[in-house]
XYZ file of N, CA and C in Angstrom:
375
model
N 71.417 51.903 146.534
C 72.416 52.855 146.173
C 73.094 52.689 144.649
N 73.242 51.352 144.256
C 73.563 50.987 143.043
C 72.586 51.423 141.941
N 71.383 51.398 142.362
C 70.316 51.744 141.200
C 70.156 53.110 141.055
N 70.742 53.985 141.900
C 70.560 55.441 142.017
C 71.817 55.930 140.979
N 72.909 55.276 141.299
C 74.199 55.476 140.412
C 73.868 55.152 138.904
N 73.206 53.974 138.699
C 72.905 53.478 137.337
C 71.885 54.440 136.806
N 70.734 54.907 137.533
C 69.833 55.874 136.995
C 70.461 57.110 136.748
N 71.352 57.698 137.556
C 72.038 59.096 137.162
C 72.819 58.733 135.673
N 73.606 57.568 135.747
C 74.401 57.399 134.475
C 73.488 57.356 133.135
N 72.398 56.681 133.178
C 71.518 56.552 132.281
C 70.803 57.885 131.797
N 70.575 58.857 132.837
C 69.977 60.101 132.533
C 71.162 61.014 131.926
N 72.344 60.747 132.412
C 73.334 61.604 131.795
C 73.584 61.158 130.416
N 73.554 59.767 129.941
C 73.791 59.349 128.629
C 72.550 59.873 127.772
N 71.327 59.892 128.391
C 70.301 60.372 127.490
C 70.271 61.865 127.252
N 70.932 62.603 128.108
C 71.077 64.143 128.257
C 72.276 64.461 127.217
N 73.216 63.412 127.142
C 74.309 63.778 126.211
C 73.830 63.574 124.705
N 73.090 62.525 124.547
C 72.447 62.267 123.154
C 71.601 63.355 122.794
N 70.819 63.861 123.572
C 69.939 65.060 123.194
C 70.673 66.226 122.976
N 71.853 66.514 123.696
C 72.520 67.698 123.463
C 73.146 67.647 121.996
N 73.697 66.308 121.578
C 74.322 66.202 120.403
C 73.051 66.505 119.319
N 72.106 65.926 119.504
C 70.986 66.129 118.422
C 70.574 67.733 118.326
N 70.603 68.352 119.392
C 70.229 69.680 119.340
C 71.469 70.472 118.875
N 72.609 70.153 119.056
C 73.752 70.834 118.299
C 73.867 70.645 117.158
N 73.299 69.512 116.386
C 73.294 69.186 114.961
C 72.272 70.164 114.361
N 71.240 70.067 114.917
C 70.099 71.074 114.351
C 70.518 72.583 114.539
N 71.097 72.879 115.461
C 71.566 74.339 115.574
C 72.636 74.592 114.326
N 73.551 73.677 114.247
C 74.482 73.784 113.224
C 73.862 73.718 111.914
N 72.880 72.923 111.476
C 71.991 72.902 110.316
C 71.387 74.313 110.080
N 70.746 74.838 111.051
C 70.222 76.101 111.052
C 71.176 77.215 110.752
N 72.321 77.172 111.407
C 73.237 78.283 111.121
C 73.855 78.125 109.633
N 73.954 76.865 109.123
C 74.560 76.854 107.694
C 73.356 77.376 106.758
N 72.120 77.021 107.091
C 71.146 77.584 106.104
C 71.202 79.045 106.242
N 71.450 79.668 107.298
C 71.404 81.186 107.426
C 72.510 81.783 106.663
N 73.649 81.030 106.893
C 74.878 81.391 106.147
C 74.706 81.293 104.599
N 74.226 80.194 104.080
C 73.789 79.977 102.724
C 72.812 81.205 102.095
N 71.731 81.497 102.930
C 70.879 82.509 102.437
C 71.723 83.840 102.445
N 72.460 84.253 103.455
C 73.285 85.247 103.410
C 74.283 85.411 102.057
N 74.784 84.330 101.831
C 75.675 84.126 100.745
C 74.979 84.344 99.400
N 73.833 83.804 99.195
C 72.997 83.884 97.917
C 72.683 85.440 97.921
N 72.251 86.153 98.949
C 71.804 87.466 98.790
C 72.871 88.413 98.608
N 74.071 88.118 99.112
C 75.293 89.002 98.736
C 75.657 88.700 97.223
N 75.647 87.480 96.831
C 75.903 87.209 95.350
C 74.965 87.826 94.443
N 73.717 87.837 94.935
C 72.602 88.574 93.979
C 72.836 89.912 94.148
N 73.366 90.692 95.131
C 73.604 92.144 95.050
C 74.958 92.427 94.324
N 76.022 91.484 94.324
C 77.189 91.702 93.533
C 76.816 91.623 91.967
N 75.914 90.742 91.883
C 75.383 90.605 90.330
C 74.788 91.791 89.916
N 73.973 92.338 90.561
C 73.305 93.653 90.424
C 74.020 94.811 90.154
N 75.115 94.925 90.918
C 76.320 96.014 90.984
C 76.898 95.819 89.642
N 77.343 94.496 89.456
C 77.860 94.305 88.180
C 77.316 94.812 87.029
N 75.929 94.512 86.986
C 75.069 94.652 85.924
C 74.874 96.314 85.890
N 74.919 96.957 86.858
C 74.670 98.527 86.870
C 76.105 99.039 86.306
N 77.265 98.489 86.593
C 78.453 98.961 86.295
C 78.423 98.783 84.490
N 78.017 97.513 84.154
C 78.205 97.330 82.710
C 77.172 98.347 82.064
N 76.008 98.587 82.651
C 75.048 99.620 81.986
C 75.751 101.124 81.853
N 76.445 101.364 82.968
C 77.042 102.620 83.107
C 78.175 102.737 82.077
N 79.066 101.554 81.885
C 79.951 101.582 80.813
C 79.431 101.845 79.426
N 78.436 100.944 79.146
C 77.764 101.122 77.831
C 77.056 102.594 77.608
N 76.539 103.086 78.637
C 75.860 104.408 78.564
C 77.046 105.508 78.161
N 78.182 105.380 78.803
C 79.214 106.166 78.581
C 79.894 105.958 77.362
N 79.865 104.736 76.866
C 80.396 104.623 75.343
C 79.262 105.050 74.344
N 77.952 104.963 74.594
C 76.993 105.536 73.844
C 77.143 107.040 73.765
N 77.187 107.786 74.938
C 77.499 109.273 74.885
C 78.750 109.702 74.311
N 79.890 108.826 74.368
C 81.048 109.383 73.810
C 80.812 109.315 72.214
N 80.169 108.057 71.777
C 80.036 107.910 70.456
C 79.153 109.014 69.826
N 77.871 109.365 70.511
C 77.092 110.425 70.039
C 77.833 111.779 69.917
N 78.632 111.972 71.068
C 79.202 113.265 71.155
C 80.414 113.477 70.230
N 80.916 112.244 69.564
C 82.000 112.309 68.627
C 83.290 112.448 69.442
N 83.421 111.871 70.399
C 84.736 111.937 71.282
C 85.690 110.867 70.660
N 86.880 111.350 70.367
C 87.922 110.395 69.823
C 88.591 109.706 70.940
N 89.418 108.784 70.448
C 90.119 107.915 71.345
C 91.241 108.752 72.196
N 91.709 109.748 71.626
C 92.634 110.636 72.145
C 92.011 111.371 73.361
N 90.698 111.754 73.086
C 89.919 112.520 74.311
C 89.587 111.696 75.412
N 89.273 110.426 75.081
C 88.964 109.273 76.062
C 90.200 109.130 76.775
N 91.455 108.926 76.408
C 92.545 108.781 76.950
C 92.859 109.979 77.893
N 92.724 111.237 77.339
C 92.713 112.368 78.066
C 91.884 112.388 79.470
N 90.690 111.973 79.179
C 89.614 111.899 80.238
C 90.249 110.947 81.340
N 90.566 109.810 81.021
C 91.178 108.709 81.999
C 92.173 109.340 82.750
N 93.190 110.066 82.001
C 94.333 110.759 82.638
C 93.856 111.725 83.682
N 92.908 112.414 83.331
C 92.397 113.541 84.131
C 91.627 112.972 85.435
N 91.062 111.889 85.036
C 90.231 111.121 86.236
C 91.233 110.539 87.123
N 92.344 110.093 86.788
C 93.438 109.547 87.654
C 94.193 110.813 88.420
N 94.396 111.799 87.697
C 94.958 113.010 88.400
C 94.054 113.607 89.396
N 92.834 113.599 89.273
C 91.769 114.194 90.284
C 91.626 113.152 91.433
N 91.697 111.862 91.128
C 91.650 110.809 92.266
C 92.898 110.950 93.057
N 94.078 111.262 92.542
C 95.434 111.431 93.251
C 95.435 112.686 94.076
N 94.807 113.599 93.353
C 94.585 115.117 94.185
C 93.741 114.851 95.413
N 92.657 114.162 95.187
C 91.447 114.193 96.377
C 92.150 113.076 97.395
N 93.108 112.324 97.112
C 93.692 111.452 98.042
C 94.769 112.104 98.823
N 95.108 113.427 98.320
C 96.172 114.152 99.096
C 97.501 114.090 98.472
N 97.613 113.713 97.241
C 99.042 113.694 96.736
C 99.515 115.114 96.461
N 100.697 115.388 96.420
C 101.145 116.882 95.830
C 101.300 116.834 94.547
N 101.282 118.137 93.851
C 101.296 118.311 92.618
C 102.613 117.660 91.941
N 103.732 117.669 92.741
C 104.915 117.128 92.296
C 104.807 115.627 92.186
N 104.248 114.961 93.083
C 104.105 113.616 92.977
C 103.209 113.059 91.918
N 102.191 113.875 91.776
C 101.102 113.605 90.692
C 101.895 113.678 89.345
N 102.717 114.874 89.219
C 103.513 115.104 88.044
C 104.394 113.948 87.696
N 105.103 113.637 88.715
C 106.160 112.567 88.553
C 105.441 111.148 87.907
N 104.315 110.849 88.660
C 103.501 109.695 88.285
C 102.950 109.801 86.885
N 102.540 110.958 86.471
C 101.890 111.187 85.154
C 103.022 111.611 84.025
N 104.163 111.863 84.606
C 105.185 112.250 83.594
C 104.880 113.743 82.964
N 104.555 114.451 84.008
C 104.140 115.949 83.223
C 104.927 116.814 84.331
N 104.946 118.161 83.993
C 105.428 118.986 85.069
C 104.500 119.487 86.028
N 105.045 119.847 87.255
C 104.073 120.320 88.226
C 103.196 121.484 87.798
N 103.628 122.364 87.079
C 102.931 123.526 86.567
C 101.771 122.959 85.802
N 102.142 122.009 84.794
C 101.007 121.472 83.932
C 99.799 120.779 84.708
N 100.249 120.088 85.810
C 99.318 119.301 86.528
C 98.478 120.437 87.435
N 99.112 121.416 88.019
C 98.364 122.512 88.577
C 97.283 123.238 87.808
N 98.007 123.433 86.327
C 96.855 124.046 85.394
C 95.677 123.231 85.015
N 95.952 121.867 84.908
C 94.887 121.020 84.597
C 93.829 120.937 85.874
N 94.486 120.847 86.907
C 93.544 120.620 87.998
C 92.817 121.755 88.540
N 93.496 123.197 88.331
C 92.857 124.328 88.643
C 91.265 124.539 88.589
N 90.851 124.129 87.542
C 89.320 124.407 87.477
C 88.598 123.468 88.706
N 89.114 122.195 88.843
C 88.396 121.305 89.794
C 88.591 121.633 91.225
N 89.949 122.372 91.463
C 90.285 122.798 92.791
C 89.331 123.922 93.362
N 88.968 124.771 92.427
C 88.155 125.832 92.695
C 86.686 125.272 93.070
N 86.265 124.331 92.390
C 84.963 123.765 92.695
C 84.949 123.235 94.182
N 85.950 122.447 94.300
C 86.226 121.807 95.827
C 86.151 122.775 96.765
N 87.010 123.961 96.616
C 87.204 124.854 97.509
C 85.834 125.680 97.895
N 85.000 125.803 96.785
C 83.751 126.496 96.974
C 82.862 125.538 97.666
N 82.825 124.231 97.435
C 82.053 123.146 98.185
C 82.429 123.317 99.617
N 83.703 123.332 99.926
C 84.036 123.311 101.372
C 83.623 124.481 102.220
N 83.626 125.593 101.354
C 83.248 126.827 101.991
C 81.739 126.781 102.395
N 80.987 126.158 101.530
C 79.477 126.070 101.654
C 79.308 125.126 102.886
N 80.041 124.019 102.861
C 79.694 123.073 103.875
C 80.062 123.682 105.333
N 80.945 124.511 105.650
C 81.391 125.076 106.800
C 80.429 126.181 107.006
C-alpha cells in the first residue's frame, strides 16, 4: 500500500512538472503571436502616416500650383471645420458661436454643401 501511494505521488510530481513546461511553451507561443501582431500594426500605422504625409504634400503642391494664398487656405480650414460640425449635427447657432460668425453667415456658407447632401440622401432612399 505504501508503494502505491509513493508511486501516485511520483506520478503527480512528474505531471506537475510537465504541465509547467507546457504552460511555458504556450506562454512563449502567445508572446510570439502578440509580437507579430504588434509589428504588423506598427507597419500599418507607418504606412498610414506615410499616406497622410503624401496627401499633405500633394495638397501643398496643388495649392502652390493653383496660386492659393494663405488667406484662402485659412478659409478652407474654417469651411472644413464648419462642414464637420454640421455633419455631426451642430445647429447653425452653435457653429456660429464657435466660429464667431452670425447664424445667417454660417447658413449662407454651408448652403451649397447642404443641397449636395440633401440630393445624396434622396438618391439613397
